[in-house]
Coordinates of C-alpha atoms and ligand atoms in Angstrom, one line a residue:
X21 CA -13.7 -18.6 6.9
X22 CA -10.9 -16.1 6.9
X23 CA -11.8 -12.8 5.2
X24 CA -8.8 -10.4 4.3
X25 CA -9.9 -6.2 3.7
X26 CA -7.7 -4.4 2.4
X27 CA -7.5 -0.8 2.1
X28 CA -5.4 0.7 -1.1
X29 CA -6.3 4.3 -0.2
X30 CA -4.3 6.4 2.6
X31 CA -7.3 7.8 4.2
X32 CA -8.3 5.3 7.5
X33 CA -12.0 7.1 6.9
X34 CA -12.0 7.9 3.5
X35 CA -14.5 6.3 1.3
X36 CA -12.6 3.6 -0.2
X37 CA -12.0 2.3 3.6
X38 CA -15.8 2.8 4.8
X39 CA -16.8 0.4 2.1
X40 CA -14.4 -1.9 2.8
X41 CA -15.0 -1.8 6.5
X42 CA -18.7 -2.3 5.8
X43 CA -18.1 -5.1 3.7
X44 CA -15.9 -7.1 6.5
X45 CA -19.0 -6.2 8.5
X46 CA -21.6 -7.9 6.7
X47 CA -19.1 -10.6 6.6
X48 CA -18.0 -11.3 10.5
X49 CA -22.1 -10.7 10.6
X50 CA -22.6 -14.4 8.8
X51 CA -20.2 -15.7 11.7
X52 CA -16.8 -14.6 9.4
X53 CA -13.4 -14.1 11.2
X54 CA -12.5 -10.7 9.2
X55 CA -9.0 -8.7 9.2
X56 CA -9.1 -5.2 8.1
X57 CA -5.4 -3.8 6.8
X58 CA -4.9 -0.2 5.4
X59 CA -1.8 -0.5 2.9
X60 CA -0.7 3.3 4.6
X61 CA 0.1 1.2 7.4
X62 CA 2.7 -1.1 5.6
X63 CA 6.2 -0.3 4.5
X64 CA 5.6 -2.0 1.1
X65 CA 8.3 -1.4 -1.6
X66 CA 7.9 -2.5 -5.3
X67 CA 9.4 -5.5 -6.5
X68 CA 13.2 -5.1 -7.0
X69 CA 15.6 -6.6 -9.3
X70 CA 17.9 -10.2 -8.6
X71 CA 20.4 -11.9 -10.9
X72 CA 19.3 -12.1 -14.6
X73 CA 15.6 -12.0 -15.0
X74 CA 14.5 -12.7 -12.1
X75 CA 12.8 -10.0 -9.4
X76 CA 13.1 -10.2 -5.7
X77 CA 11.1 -10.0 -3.0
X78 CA 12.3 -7.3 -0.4
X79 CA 11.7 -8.4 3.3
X80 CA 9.4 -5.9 4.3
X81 CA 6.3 -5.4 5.6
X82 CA 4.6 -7.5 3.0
X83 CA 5.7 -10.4 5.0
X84 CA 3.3 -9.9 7.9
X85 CA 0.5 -9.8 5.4
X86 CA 1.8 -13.2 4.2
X87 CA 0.2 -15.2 7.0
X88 CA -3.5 -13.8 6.2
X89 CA -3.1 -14.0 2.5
X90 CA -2.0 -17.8 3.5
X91 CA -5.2 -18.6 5.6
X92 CA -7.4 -16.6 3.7
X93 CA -10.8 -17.7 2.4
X94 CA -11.9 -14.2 0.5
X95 CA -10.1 -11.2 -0.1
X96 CA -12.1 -8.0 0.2
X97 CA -9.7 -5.1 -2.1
X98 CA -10.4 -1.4 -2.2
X99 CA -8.9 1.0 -4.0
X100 CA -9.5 4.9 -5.2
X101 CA -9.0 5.6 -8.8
X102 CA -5.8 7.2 -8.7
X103 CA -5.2 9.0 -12.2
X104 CA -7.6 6.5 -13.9
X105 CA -6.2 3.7 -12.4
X106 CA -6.1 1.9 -9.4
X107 CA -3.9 3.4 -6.2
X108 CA 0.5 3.5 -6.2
X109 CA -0.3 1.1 -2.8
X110 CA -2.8 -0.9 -4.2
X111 CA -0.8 -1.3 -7.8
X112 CA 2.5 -2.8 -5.9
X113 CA 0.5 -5.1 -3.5
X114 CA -1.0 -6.6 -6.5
X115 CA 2.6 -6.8 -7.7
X116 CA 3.8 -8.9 -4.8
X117 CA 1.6 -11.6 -5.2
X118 CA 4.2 -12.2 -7.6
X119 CA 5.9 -13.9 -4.4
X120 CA 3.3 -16.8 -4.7
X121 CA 3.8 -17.3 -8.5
X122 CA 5.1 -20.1 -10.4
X123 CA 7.9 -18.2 -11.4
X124 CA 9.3 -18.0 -8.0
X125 CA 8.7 -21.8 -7.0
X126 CA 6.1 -24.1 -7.0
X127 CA 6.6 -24.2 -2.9
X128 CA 5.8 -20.5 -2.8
X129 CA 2.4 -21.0 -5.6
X130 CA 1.0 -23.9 -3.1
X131 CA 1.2 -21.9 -0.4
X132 CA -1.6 -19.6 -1.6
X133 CA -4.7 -20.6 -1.5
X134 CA -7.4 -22.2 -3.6
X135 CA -10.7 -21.0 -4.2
X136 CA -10.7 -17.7 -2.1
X137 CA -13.4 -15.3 -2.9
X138 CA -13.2 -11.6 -3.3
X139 CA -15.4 -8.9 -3.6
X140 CA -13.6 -5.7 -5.3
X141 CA -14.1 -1.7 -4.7
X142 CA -13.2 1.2 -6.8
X143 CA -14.3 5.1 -5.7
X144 CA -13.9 8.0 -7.6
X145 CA -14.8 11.5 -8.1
X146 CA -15.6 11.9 -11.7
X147 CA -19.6 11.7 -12.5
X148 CA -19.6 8.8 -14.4
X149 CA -21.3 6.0 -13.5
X150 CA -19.5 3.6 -15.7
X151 CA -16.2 5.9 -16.0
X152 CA -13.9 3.2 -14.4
X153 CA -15.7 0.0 -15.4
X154 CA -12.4 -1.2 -17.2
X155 CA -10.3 -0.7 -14.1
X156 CA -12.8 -2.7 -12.1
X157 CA -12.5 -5.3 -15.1
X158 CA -8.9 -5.0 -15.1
X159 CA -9.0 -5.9 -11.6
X160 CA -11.6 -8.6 -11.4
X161 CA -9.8 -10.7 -14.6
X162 CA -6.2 -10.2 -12.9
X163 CA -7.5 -11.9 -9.3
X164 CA -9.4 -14.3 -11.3
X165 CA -6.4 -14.9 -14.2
X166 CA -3.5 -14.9 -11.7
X167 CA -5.0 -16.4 -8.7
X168 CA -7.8 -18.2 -9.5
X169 CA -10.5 -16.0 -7.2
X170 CA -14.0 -16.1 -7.9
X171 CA -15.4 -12.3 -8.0
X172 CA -18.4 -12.8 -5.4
X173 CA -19.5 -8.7 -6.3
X174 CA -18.2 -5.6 -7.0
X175 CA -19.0 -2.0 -5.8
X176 CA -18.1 1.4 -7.7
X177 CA -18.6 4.7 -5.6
X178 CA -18.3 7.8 -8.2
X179 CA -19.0 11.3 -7.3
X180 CA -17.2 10.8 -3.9
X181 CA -16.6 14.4 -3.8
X182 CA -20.5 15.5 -4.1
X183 CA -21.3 12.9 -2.8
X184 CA -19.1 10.8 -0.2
X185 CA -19.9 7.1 0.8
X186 CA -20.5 8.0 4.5
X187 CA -23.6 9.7 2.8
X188 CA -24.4 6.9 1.1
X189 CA -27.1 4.8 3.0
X190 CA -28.1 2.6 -0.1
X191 CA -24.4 1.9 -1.3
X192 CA -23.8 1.0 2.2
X193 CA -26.3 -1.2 2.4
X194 CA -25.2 -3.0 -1.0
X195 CA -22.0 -3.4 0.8
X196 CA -23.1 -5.0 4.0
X197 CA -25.2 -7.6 1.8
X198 CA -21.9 -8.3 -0.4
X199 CA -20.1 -9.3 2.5
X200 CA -22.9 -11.5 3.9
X201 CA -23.0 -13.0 0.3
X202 CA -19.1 -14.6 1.3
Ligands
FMN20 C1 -3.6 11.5 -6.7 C2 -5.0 11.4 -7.0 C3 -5.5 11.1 -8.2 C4 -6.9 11.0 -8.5 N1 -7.3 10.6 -9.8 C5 -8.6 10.5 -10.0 C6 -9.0 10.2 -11.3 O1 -8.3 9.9 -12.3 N2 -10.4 10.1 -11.5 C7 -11.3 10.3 -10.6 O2 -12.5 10.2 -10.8 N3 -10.9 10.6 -9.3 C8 -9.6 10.7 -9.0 N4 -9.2 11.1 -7.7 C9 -10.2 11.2 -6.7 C10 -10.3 9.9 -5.8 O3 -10.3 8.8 -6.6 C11 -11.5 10.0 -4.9 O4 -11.5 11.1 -4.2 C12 -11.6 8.7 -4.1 O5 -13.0 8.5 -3.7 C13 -10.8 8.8 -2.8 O6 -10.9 7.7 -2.0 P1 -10.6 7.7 -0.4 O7 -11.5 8.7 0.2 O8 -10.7 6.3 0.0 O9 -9.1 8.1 -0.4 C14 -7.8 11.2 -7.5 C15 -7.3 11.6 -6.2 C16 -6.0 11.7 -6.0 C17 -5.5 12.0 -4.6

């Protein structure tokens, strides 16, 4: 299986990455091809606007993620909580999915594919355990809603500026068992 990570936070190290990483590892572990992108490395511009309703697609760097979105058989998506929700980057890649809806064509909906798992990641600083639970459900209904994933786990990092993931042996731990779970 093909297993898509994918980094919404513009820090390569930073704590929303590490987990990710560590997730792909646990996966490629249990014999997984993985692919590790960080969004920072993308020219990816919001949708933009076509003839009456519609929106467009702009022909950008999103199109070389549209191969390993194509052939993927999990998505691993991390993201930092970005003014209580989830990243700019992380925001408009959910957005263009939008390119394999019904709306734009039942060609372009086929092409994505079924039953892909995914495992999500928020981090934050604030000292709440359960501060961002509704982002995280947010995010797990609209992969599940839109695209029909099946959430495989979750992870939430708080406190990342007391204490930061790299610290964080246990939460590491839970990670690298998540992605062997895929
Ligand atoms: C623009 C911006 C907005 C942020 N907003 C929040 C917030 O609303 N709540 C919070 O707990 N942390 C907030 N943070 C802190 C980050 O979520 C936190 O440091 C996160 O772990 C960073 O992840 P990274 O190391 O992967 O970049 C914000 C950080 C930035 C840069």
């Amino acid at each position: 299986m093909r297993v898509l990570g994918i980094v919404g936070s513009p820090h390569k190290d930073g704590n929303t990455a590490m987990l990710v990483k560590t997730v792909l590892e646990g996966a490629h572990e249990n014999g997984h091809e993985t692919f590790l992108f960080n969004l920072i490395d993308f020219k990816i511009e919001p949708l933009s606007s076509a003839e009456g309703k519609k929106v467009s697609y702009p022909e950008d760097d999103m199109v070389r993620l549209y191969p390993y979105i194509e052939t993927m058989g999990a998505l691993v998506l991390g993201t930092p909580i970005y003014y209580d929700n989830v990243s700019d980057r992380t925001k408009i890649f959910i957005d263009r999915l939008h390119y394999y809806s019904k709306t734009h064509g039942e060609e372009y909906r086929s092409r994505f594919p079924d039953n892909v798992k995914a495992a999500t990641i928020i981090t934050y600083e604030w000292e709440n355990s359960e501060g961002y639970d509704e982002v995280l459900k947010w995010l797990n209904q609209t992969l599940e809603g839109y695209w029909r994933m099946r959430i495989v786990g979750s992870l939430k990092a708080d406190s990342t500026t007391k204490k930061p993931v790299k610290e964080r042996k246990d939460l590491l731990e839970k990670a690298r068992q998540l992605g062997r779970s895929l």
